[in-house]
Every structure is written in structure tokens, then in C-alpha cells.
Short mmCIF file of the N, C-alpha and C atoms (twelve columns), coordinates in Angstrom:
data_MODEL
# 
_entry.id   MODEL 
# 
loop_
_atom_site.group_PDB 
_atom_site.id 
_atom_site.type_symbol 
_atom_site.label_atom_id 
_atom_site.label_alt_id 
_atom_site.label_comp_id 
_atom_site.label_asym_id 
_atom_site.label_seq_id 
_atom_site.Cartn_x 
_atom_site.Cartn_y 
_atom_site.Cartn_z 
_atom_site.pdbx_PDB_model_num 
ATOM 1   N N  . UNK A 1  -111.787 13.890 30.525 1 
ATOM 2   C CA . UNK A 1  -110.049 14.747 30.964 1 
ATOM 3   C C  . UNK A 1  -110.283 14.529 32.203 1 
ATOM 4   N N  . UNK A 2  -109.123 13.814 32.729 1 
ATOM 5   C CA . UNK A 2  -108.727 13.475 34.188 1 
ATOM 6   C C  . UNK A 2  -108.443 14.550 34.985 1 
ATOM 7   N N  . UNK A 3  -108.476 14.340 36.072 1 
ATOM 8   C CA . UNK A 3  -109.155 15.355 36.959 1 
ATOM 9   C C  . UNK A 3  -108.485 14.626 38.660 1 
ATOM 10  N N  . UNK A 4  -107.542 15.661 39.081 1 
ATOM 11  C CA . UNK A 4  -106.575 15.349 40.428 1 
ATOM 12  C C  . UNK A 4  -107.497 15.603 41.252 1 
ATOM 13  N N  . UNK A 5  -108.504 17.196 41.384 1 
ATOM 14  C CA . UNK A 5  -108.817 17.333 42.079 1 
ATOM 15  C C  . UNK A 5  -108.371 18.792 43.172 1 
ATOM 16  N N  . UNK A 6  -107.780 19.857 42.283 1 
ATOM 17  C CA . UNK A 6  -107.099 20.489 43.245 1 
ATOM 18  C C  . UNK A 6  -107.702 21.997 42.182 1 
ATOM 19  N N  . UNK A 7  -107.155 23.148 43.326 1 
ATOM 20  C CA . UNK A 7  -107.679 24.359 42.147 1 
ATOM 21  C C  . UNK A 7  -106.335 25.002 42.811 1 
ATOM 22  N N  . UNK A 8  -106.364 26.062 41.666 1 
ATOM 23  C CA . UNK A 8  -104.553 26.912 42.116 1 
ATOM 24  C C  . UNK A 8  -104.973 28.413 41.575 1 
ATOM 25  N N  . UNK A 9  -104.412 29.056 41.672 1 
ATOM 26  C CA . UNK A 9  -103.977 30.461 41.002 1 
ATOM 27  C C  . UNK A 9  -102.986 30.164 39.839 1 
ATOM 28  N N  . UNK A 10 -103.061 30.049 38.642 1 
ATOM 29  C CA . UNK A 10 -102.356 30.428 37.577 1 
ATOM 30  C C  . UNK A 10 -101.401 30.991 37.754 1 
ATOM 31  N N  . UNK A 11 -101.667 32.015 38.205 1 
ATOM 32  C CA . UNK A 11 -100.739 33.286 37.812 1 
ATOM 33  C C  . UNK A 11 -99.850  33.797 38.967 1 
ATOM 34  N N  . UNK A 12 -100.185 33.215 40.281 1 
ATOM 35  C CA . UNK A 12 -99.729  33.913 41.805 1 
ATOM 36  C C  . UNK A 12 -99.151  32.606 42.361 1 
ATOM 37  N N  . UNK A 13 -98.187  31.908 42.530 1 
ATOM 38  C CA . UNK A 13 -97.642  30.801 43.712 1 
ATOM 39  C C  . UNK A 13 -97.675  31.987 44.731 1 
ATOM 40  N N  . UNK A 14 -98.505  31.603 46.110 1 
ATOM 41  C CA . UNK A 14 -98.807  32.146 47.009 1 
ATOM 42  C C  . UNK A 14 -98.290  31.630 48.114 1 
ATOM 43  N N  . UNK A 15 -97.646  30.755 47.946 1 
ATOM 44  C CA . UNK A 15 -97.414  29.723 49.422 1 
ATOM 45  C C  . UNK A 15 -95.511  29.613 50.028 1 
ATOM 46  N N  . UNK A 16 -94.970  30.657 49.236 1 
ATOM 47  C CA . UNK A 16 -93.427  30.718 49.981 1 
ATOM 48  C C  . UNK A 16 -92.049  30.458 48.743 1 
ATOM 49  N N  . UNK A 17 -92.871  29.767 47.771 1 
ATOM 50  C CA . UNK A 17 -91.988  28.849 47.097 1 
ATOM 51  C C  . UNK A 17 -92.158  29.787 45.497 1 
ATOM 52  N N  . UNK A 18 -90.177  29.252 45.198 1 
ATOM 53  C CA . UNK A 18 -90.368  30.140 43.538 1 
ATOM 54  C C  . UNK A 18 -90.742  28.906 42.719 1 
ATOM 55  N N  . UNK A 19 -91.032  28.135 42.918 1 
ATOM 56  C CA . UNK A 19 -91.580  26.806 41.785 1 
ATOM 57  C C  . UNK A 19 -92.561  26.005 42.633 1 
ATOM 58  N N  . UNK A 20 -93.203  25.386 42.030 1 
ATOM 59  C CA . UNK A 20 -94.185  24.433 41.941 1 
ATOM 60  C C  . UNK A 20 -95.749  24.846 41.759 1 
ATOM 61  N N  . UNK A 21 -96.802  23.985 42.295 1 
ATOM 62  C CA . UNK A 21 -97.655  24.447 42.074 1 
ATOM 63  C C  . UNK A 21 -98.801  24.793 43.875 1 
ATOM 64  N N  . UNK A 22 -98.971  25.877 44.256 1 
ATOM 65  C CA . UNK A 22 -99.627  26.100 45.960 1 
ATOM 66  C C  . UNK A 22 -101.027 25.276 45.341 1 
ATOM 67  N N  . UNK A 23 -101.832 24.421 45.878 1 
ATOM 68  C CA . UNK A 23 -102.667 23.844 46.008 1 
ATOM 69  C C  . UNK A 23 -103.660 24.493 46.819 1 
ATOM 70  N N  . UNK A 24 -105.147 24.441 46.261 1 
ATOM 71  C CA . UNK A 24 -106.236 24.007 47.749 1 
ATOM 72  C C  . UNK A 24 -106.776 22.732 47.188 1 
ATOM 73  N N  . UNK A 25 -106.995 21.787 47.943 1 
ATOM 74  C CA . UNK A 25 -107.770 20.437 47.644 1 
ATOM 75  C C  . UNK A 25 -109.118 20.369 47.694 1 
ATOM 76  N N  . UNK A 26 -110.142 19.838 46.749 1 
ATOM 77  C CA . UNK A 26 -111.409 20.005 46.774 1 
ATOM 78  C C  . UNK A 26 -111.595 18.645 47.260 1 
ATOM 79  N N  . UNK A 27 -112.591 18.573 47.797 1 
ATOM 80  C CA . UNK A 27 -113.338 17.259 48.499 1 
ATOM 81  C C  . UNK A 27 -113.397 16.122 47.403 1 
ATOM 82  N N  . UNK A 28 -113.456 15.011 47.777 1 
ATOM 83  C CA . UNK A 28 -113.759 13.837 46.973 1 
ATOM 84  C C  . UNK A 28 -113.049 13.815 46.053 1 
ATOM 85  N N  . UNK A 29 -111.796 14.234 45.080 1 
ATOM 86  C CA . UNK A 29 -111.017 14.158 44.828 1 
ATOM 87  C C  . UNK A 29 -109.670 13.637 44.436 1 
ATOM 88  N N  . UNK A 30 -108.987 12.823 43.269 1 
ATOM 89  C CA . UNK A 30 -108.004 12.178 43.412 1 
ATOM 90  C C  . UNK A 30 -106.486 12.710 44.619 1 
ATOM 91  N N  . UNK A 31 -106.432 14.165 44.668 1 
ATOM 92  C CA . UNK A 31 -105.862 14.646 45.559 1 
ATOM 93  C C  . UNK A 31 -105.785 14.310 47.432 1 
ATOM 94  N N  . UNK A 32 -107.182 14.971 47.413 1 
ATOM 95  C CA . UNK A 32 -107.968 14.444 48.414 1 
ATOM 96  C C  . UNK A 32 -107.167 13.232 49.530 1 
ATOM 97  N N  . UNK A 33 -107.434 11.790 48.498 1 
ATOM 98  C CA . UNK A 33 -107.155 10.472 48.205 1 
ATOM 99  C C  . UNK A 33 -106.274 10.416 48.955 1 
ATOM 100 N N  . UNK A 34 -105.252 11.228 47.915 1 
ATOM 101 C CA . UNK A 34 -103.920 10.562 48.046 1 
ATOM 102 C C  . UNK A 34 -102.937 11.440 49.559 1 
ATOM 103 N N  . UNK A 35 -104.073 12.187 50.400 1 
ATOM 104 C CA . UNK A 35 -103.582 12.935 51.275 1 
ATOM 105 C C  . UNK A 35 -103.309 14.248 51.717 1 
ATOM 106 N N  . UNK A 36 -103.271 14.917 50.260 1 
ATOM 107 C CA . UNK A 36 -102.436 16.151 50.230 1 
ATOM 108 C C  . UNK A 36 -103.504 17.250 51.068 1 
ATOM 109 N N  . UNK A 37 -103.165 18.299 51.196 1 
ATOM 110 C CA . UNK A 37 -103.823 19.066 52.206 1 
ATOM 111 C C  . UNK A 37 -103.589 20.710 51.100 1 
ATOM 112 N N  . UNK A 38 -104.863 21.157 51.950 1 
ATOM 113 C CA . UNK A 38 -104.826 22.903 51.144 1 
ATOM 114 C C  . UNK A 38 -103.184 23.075 51.841 1 
ATOM 115 N N  . UNK A 39 -102.815 24.242 51.013 1 
ATOM 116 C CA . UNK A 39 -101.047 24.729 50.588 1 
ATOM 117 C C  . UNK A 39 -100.082 24.255 50.534 1 
ATOM 118 N N  . UNK A 40 -100.384 22.066 50.064 1 
ATOM 119 C CA . UNK A 40 -99.018  22.180 49.499 1 
ATOM 120 C C  . UNK A 40 -99.207  22.524 48.388 1 
ATOM 121 N N  . UNK A 41 -97.731  22.033 48.121 1 
ATOM 122 C CA . UNK A 41 -97.030  22.632 46.842 1 
ATOM 123 C C  . UNK A 41 -96.534  21.757 46.112 1 
ATOM 124 N N  . UNK A 42 -97.054  21.239 45.175 1 
ATOM 125 C CA . UNK A 42 -96.827  20.167 44.127 1 
ATOM 126 C C  . UNK A 42 -95.810  20.783 43.524 1 
ATOM 127 N N  . UNK A 43 -94.886  19.258 43.560 1 
ATOM 128 C CA . UNK A 43 -93.118  20.188 43.228 1 
ATOM 129 C C  . UNK A 43 -92.890  18.656 42.109 1 
ATOM 130 N N  . UNK A 44 -93.508  17.605 41.940 1 
ATOM 131 C CA . UNK A 44 -93.612  16.459 41.233 1 
ATOM 132 C C  . UNK A 44 -94.546  15.687 40.925 1 
ATOM 133 N N  . UNK A 45 -94.611  15.424 39.595 1 
ATOM 134 C CA . UNK A 45 -95.896  14.006 39.439 1 
ATOM 135 C C  . UNK A 45 -95.185  12.968 38.626 1 
ATOM 136 N N  . UNK A 46 -95.915  11.779 38.952 1 
ATOM 137 C CA . UNK A 46 -95.436  10.305 38.681 1 
ATOM 138 C C  . UNK A 46 -96.502  9.545  37.781 1 
ATOM 139 N N  . UNK A 47 -96.791  9.253  36.408 1 
ATOM 140 C CA . UNK A 47 -97.477  8.461  36.173 1 
ATOM 141 C C  . UNK A 47 -97.149  6.739  36.928 1 
ATOM 142 N N  . UNK A 48 -97.908  5.632  36.356 1 
ATOM 143 C CA . UNK A 48 -97.853  4.596  36.659 1 
ATOM 144 C C  . UNK A 48 -96.716  3.964  35.952 1 
ATOM 145 N N  . UNK A 49 -96.650  4.585  34.699 1 
ATOM 146 C CA . UNK A 49 -95.948  3.939  33.794 1 
ATOM 147 C C  . UNK A 49 -94.363  4.915  33.755 1 
ATOM 148 N N  . UNK A 50 -94.379  5.584  33.858 1 
ATOM 149 C CA . UNK A 50 -92.973  6.595  34.227 1 
ATOM 150 C C  . UNK A 50 -92.348  6.013  35.576 1 
ATOM 151 N N  . UNK A 51 -90.749  5.995  35.584 1 
ATOM 152 C CA . UNK A 51 -89.806  5.616  36.490 1 
ATOM 153 C C  . UNK A 51 -89.315  6.861  37.171 1 
ATOM 154 N N  . UNK A 52 -89.486  8.115  37.099 1 
ATOM 155 C CA . UNK A 52 -89.223  9.213  37.505 1 
ATOM 156 C C  . UNK A 52 -90.117  9.721  37.958 1 
ATOM 157 N N  . UNK A 53 -90.207  11.112 38.544 1 
ATOM 158 C CA . UNK A 53 -90.861  12.043 38.581 1 
ATOM 159 C C  . UNK A 53 -90.855  13.017 37.604 1 
ATOM 160 N N  . UNK A 54 -91.923  13.873 37.323 1 
ATOM 161 C CA . UNK A 54 -91.940  14.704 36.154 1 
ATOM 162 C C  . UNK A 54 -91.724  16.249 37.276 1 
ATOM 163 N N  . UNK A 55 -90.609  17.071 37.118 1 
ATOM 164 C CA . UNK A 55 -90.586  18.213 37.877 1 
ATOM 165 C C  . UNK A 55 -91.555  18.932 37.212 1 
ATOM 166 N N  . UNK A 56 -92.240  20.199 38.514 1 
ATOM 167 C CA . UNK A 56 -92.996  20.644 38.200 1 
ATOM 168 C C  . UNK A 56 -92.823  21.902 38.570 1 
ATOM 169 N N  . UNK A 57 -92.440  22.912 37.858 1 
ATOM 170 C CA . UNK A 57 -92.046  23.994 38.244 1 
ATOM 171 C C  . UNK A 57 -93.294  25.475 38.323 1 
ATOM 172 N N  . UNK A 58 -94.676  24.880 38.035 1 
ATOM 173 C CA . UNK A 58 -95.371  25.703 37.845 1 
ATOM 174 C C  . UNK A 58 -96.960  25.502 37.073 1 
ATOM 175 N N  . UNK A 59 -98.108  25.961 37.223 1 
ATOM 176 C CA . UNK A 59 -99.084  25.816 36.830 1 
ATOM 177 C C  . UNK A 59 -99.141  24.812 35.191 1 
ATOM 178 N N  . UNK A 60 -98.420  25.567 34.555 1 
ATOM 179 C CA . UNK A 60 -98.445  24.829 33.308 1 
ATOM 180 C C  . UNK A 60 -97.811  23.775 33.050 1 
ATOM 181 N N  . UNK A 61 -96.837  23.539 33.926 1 
ATOM 182 C CA . UNK A 61 -95.662  21.974 33.871 1 
ATOM 183 C C  . UNK A 61 -97.533  21.104 34.654 1 
ATOM 184 N N  . UNK A 62 -97.989  21.480 35.205 1 
ATOM 185 C CA . UNK A 62 -98.538  20.675 36.285 1 
ATOM 186 C C  . UNK A 62 -100.193 20.067 35.158 1 
ATOM 187 N N  . UNK A 63 -100.922 21.333 34.332 1 
ATOM 188 C CA . UNK A 63 -101.678 20.858 33.883 1 
ATOM 189 C C  . UNK A 63 -101.400 20.222 32.801 1 
ATOM 190 N N  . UNK A 64 -100.149 19.975 32.053 1 
ATOM 191 C CA . UNK A 64 -99.606  19.533 31.093 1 
ATOM 192 C C  . UNK A 64 -99.492  18.040 31.466 1 
ATOM 193 N N  . UNK A 65 -99.134  17.764 32.643 1 
ATOM 194 C CA . UNK A 65 -99.244  16.434 32.984 1 
ATOM 195 C C  . UNK A 65 -100.085 15.644 33.123 1 
ATOM 196 N N  . UNK A 66 -100.784 16.512 33.982 1 
ATOM 197 C CA . UNK A 66 -102.524 15.891 34.047 1 
ATOM 198 C C  . UNK A 66 -103.140 15.380 32.820 1 
ATOM 199 N N  . UNK A 67 -102.881 16.676 31.810 1 
ATOM 200 C CA . UNK A 67 -103.902 16.220 30.805 1 
ATOM 201 C C  . UNK A 67 -103.209 15.295 30.025 1 
ATOM 202 N N  . UNK A 68 -102.015 14.979 29.907 1 
ATOM 203 C CA . UNK A 68 -100.967 14.104 29.361 1 
ATOM 204 C C  . UNK A 68 -101.542 12.447 29.948 1 
ATOM 205 N N  . UNK A 69 -102.233 12.498 31.094 1 
ATOM 206 C CA . UNK A 69 -102.922 11.194 31.752 1 
ATOM 207 C C  . UNK A 69 -103.928 10.985 31.009 1 
ATOM 208 N N  . UNK A 70 -104.433 9.265  31.888 1 
ATOM 209 C CA . UNK A 70 -106.115 9.279  31.487 1 
ATOM 210 C C  . UNK A 70 -106.627 9.097  32.753 1 
ATOM 211 N N  . UNK A 71 -107.856 9.386  32.591 1 
ATOM 212 C CA . UNK A 71 -108.533 8.915  33.626 1 
ATOM 213 C C  . UNK A 71 -108.741 7.702  34.033 1 
ATOM 214 N N  . UNK A 72 -109.055 6.707  35.286 1 
ATOM 215 C CA . UNK A 72 -108.354 5.784  35.518 1 
ATOM 216 C C  . UNK A 72 -106.919 5.124  36.065 1 
ATOM 217 N N  . UNK A 73 -106.250 6.217  35.540 1 
ATOM 218 C CA . UNK A 73 -105.158 5.919  35.522 1 
ATOM 219 C C  . UNK A 73 -103.974 6.617  37.029 1 
ATOM 220 N N  . UNK A 74 -103.116 5.180  37.967 1 
ATOM 221 C CA . UNK A 74 -102.768 5.786  38.326 1 
ATOM 222 C C  . UNK A 74 -101.293 6.420  39.182 1 
ATOM 223 N N  . UNK A 75 -101.397 7.676  39.791 1 
ATOM 224 C CA . UNK A 75 -100.284 8.783  39.798 1 
ATOM 225 C C  . UNK A 75 -99.742  8.469  41.133 1 
ATOM 226 N N  . UNK A 76 -98.395  9.428  41.287 1 
ATOM 227 C CA . UNK A 76 -98.314  9.841  42.603 1 
ATOM 228 C C  . UNK A 76 -97.542  11.010 42.282 1 
ATOM 229 N N  . UNK A 77 -98.171  12.192 43.638 1 
ATOM 230 C CA . UNK A 77 -97.367  13.728 43.324 1 
ATOM 231 C C  . UNK A 77 -96.230  13.613 44.416 1 
ATOM 232 N N  . UNK A 78 -95.194  14.561 44.404 1 
ATOM 233 C CA . UNK A 78 -94.075  14.818 44.910 1 
ATOM 234 C C  . UNK A 78 -94.864  16.088 45.349 1 
ATOM 235 N N  . UNK A 79 -94.426  16.060 46.636 1 
ATOM 236 C CA . UNK A 79 -95.075  18.181 47.242 1 
ATOM 237 C C  . UNK A 79 -94.258  18.443 48.672 1 
ATOM 238 N N  . UNK A 80 -93.952  19.356 48.808 1 
ATOM 239 C CA . UNK A 80 -93.928  20.216 50.153 1 
ATOM 240 C C  . UNK A 80 -94.871  20.991 51.123 1 
ATOM 241 N N  . UNK A 81 -94.612  20.283 52.252 1 
ATOM 242 C CA . UNK A 81 -95.628  20.331 53.417 1 
ATOM 243 C C  . UNK A 81 -94.674  21.014 54.382 1 
ATOM 244 N N  . UNK A 82 -94.707  22.305 54.820 1 
ATOM 245 C CA . UNK A 82 -94.062  22.335 55.991 1 
ATOM 246 C C  . UNK A 82 -92.373  22.316 55.702 1 
ATOM 247 N N  . UNK A 83 -91.949  22.581 54.254 1 
ATOM 248 C CA . UNK A 83 -90.181  22.976 54.081 1 
ATOM 249 C C  . UNK A 83 -89.771  21.710 53.967 1 
ATOM 250 N N  . UNK A 84 -91.142  20.479 54.113 1 
ATOM 251 C CA . UNK A 84 -90.747  18.852 54.034 1 
ATOM 252 C C  . UNK A 84 -90.878  18.500 52.342 1 
ATOM 253 N N  . UNK A 85 -90.404  17.880 51.934 1 
ATOM 254 C CA . UNK A 85 -90.881  16.747 50.693 1 
ATOM 255 C C  . UNK A 85 -91.326  15.673 50.682 1 
ATOM 256 N N  . UNK A 86 -92.783  15.220 50.865 1 
ATOM 257 C CA . UNK A 86 -93.248  14.298 50.725 1 
ATOM 258 C C  . UNK A 86 -93.353  13.418 49.387 1 
ATOM 259 N N  . UNK A 87 -93.836  12.489 49.084 1 
ATOM 260 C CA . UNK A 87 -94.118  11.751 48.048 1 
ATOM 261 C C  . UNK A 87 -95.467  11.078 48.133 1 
ATOM 262 N N  . UNK A 88 -96.563  11.472 47.749 1 
ATOM 263 C CA . UNK A 88 -97.755  10.905 48.270 1 
ATOM 264 C C  . UNK A 88 -98.233  9.614  48.072 1 
ATOM 265 N N  . UNK A 89 -99.158  9.206  48.781 1 
ATOM 266 C CA . UNK A 89 -100.243 8.074  48.460 1 
ATOM 267 C C  . UNK A 89 -100.146 7.834  46.715 1 
ATOM 268 N N  . UNK A 90 -100.554 6.861  46.577 1 
ATOM 269 C CA . UNK A 90 -100.836 6.223  45.215 1 
ATOM 270 C C  . UNK A 90 -102.465 6.560  45.001 1 
ATOM 271 N N  . UNK A 91 -103.081 7.436  44.136 1 
ATOM 272 C CA . UNK A 91 -104.342 7.812  43.601 1 
ATOM 273 C C  . UNK A 91 -104.770 7.972  42.366 1 
ATOM 274 N N  . UNK A 92 -105.925 7.548  42.275 1 
ATOM 275 C CA . UNK A 92 -106.616 7.039  40.903 1 
ATOM 276 C C  . UNK A 92 -107.035 8.746  40.729 1 
ATOM 277 N N  . UNK A 93 -106.619 8.993  38.952 1 
ATOM 278 C CA . UNK A 93 -107.329 10.258 38.491 1 
ATOM 279 C C  . UNK A 93 -108.677 10.097 38.123 1 
ATOM 280 N N  . UNK A 94 -109.741 10.652 38.694 1 
ATOM 281 C CA . UNK A 94 -110.603 10.491 38.468 1 
ATOM 282 C C  . UNK A 94 -111.571 11.785 37.066 1 
ATOM 283 N N  . UNK A 95 -112.891 11.791 36.385 1 
ATOM 284 C CA . UNK A 95 -113.122 12.422 35.542 1 
ATOM 285 C C  . UNK A 95 -113.686 14.115 35.483 1 
ATOM 286 N N  . UNK A 96 -113.324 14.788 35.069 1 
ATOM 287 C CA . UNK A 96 -113.364 16.331 35.505 1 
ATOM 288 C C  . UNK A 96 -114.757 16.342 35.449 1 
ATOM 289 N N  . UNK A 97 -115.086 16.789 36.523 1 
ATOM 290 C CA . UNK A 97 -116.733 17.228 36.801 1 
ATOM 291 C C  . UNK A 97 -117.432 18.116 35.797 1 
ATOM 292 N N  . UNK A 98 -116.873 18.719 34.878 1 
ATOM 293 C CA . UNK A 98 -117.133 19.594 33.747 1 
ATOM 294 C C  . UNK A 98 -117.485 18.730 32.504 1 
ATOM 295 N N  . UNK A 99 -116.649 17.211 32.833 1 
ATOM 296 C CA . UNK A 99 -117.257 16.268 31.450 1 
ATOM 297 C C  . UNK A 99 -118.446 15.624 31.663 1 
# 
């Protein structure tokens, strides 16, 4: 399974947003390599084969986007930090550590 390297509470978005996914970044994962930080809110997801970002409204959107990607695929995420929307550096999805 592809691994972005984040954790989140799938039932509660506690970063002050009504959309997106508030994250905690796992050391050594793709999210850390892309420059994401704890409490960033992922609001978009794009693979190397997509022209536009897929909107991420909740945990299920993000989970589905990651699972529809492949290990080794290059992705970018759109995220909010301190009220500003950013686009991450490109990063490569790793293999889930449980696999």
C-alpha cells in the first residue's frame, strides 16, 4: 500500500477548518520530505498523472486518493498553514510500514 507518512483523527478535524484533513507528520515519510508540518491541513491531492488537484474535504477523500495511488508514484498536496494555502514540493509515496 502507498504511504504518505501522516496520522490524523479520522473523526475530528481539530485545526479550525470545516474541510480538509489536519495532520501529524511521521518522520521519514513522504509528507515530511514534501515539507509538511504537524497541524497542516491537507485540502488537495495530485498525482503525477493528474492535471489538477483533487479537493480533499475529509479523511475519507484523502484515504481514497492515497489508496488509488501507487508506491513510488510522485505526488503533491495542497495544504493550509496559518491561514495560507500552499502547494508542497513533489514527493514520492513509500510503502506502508505495516506491509
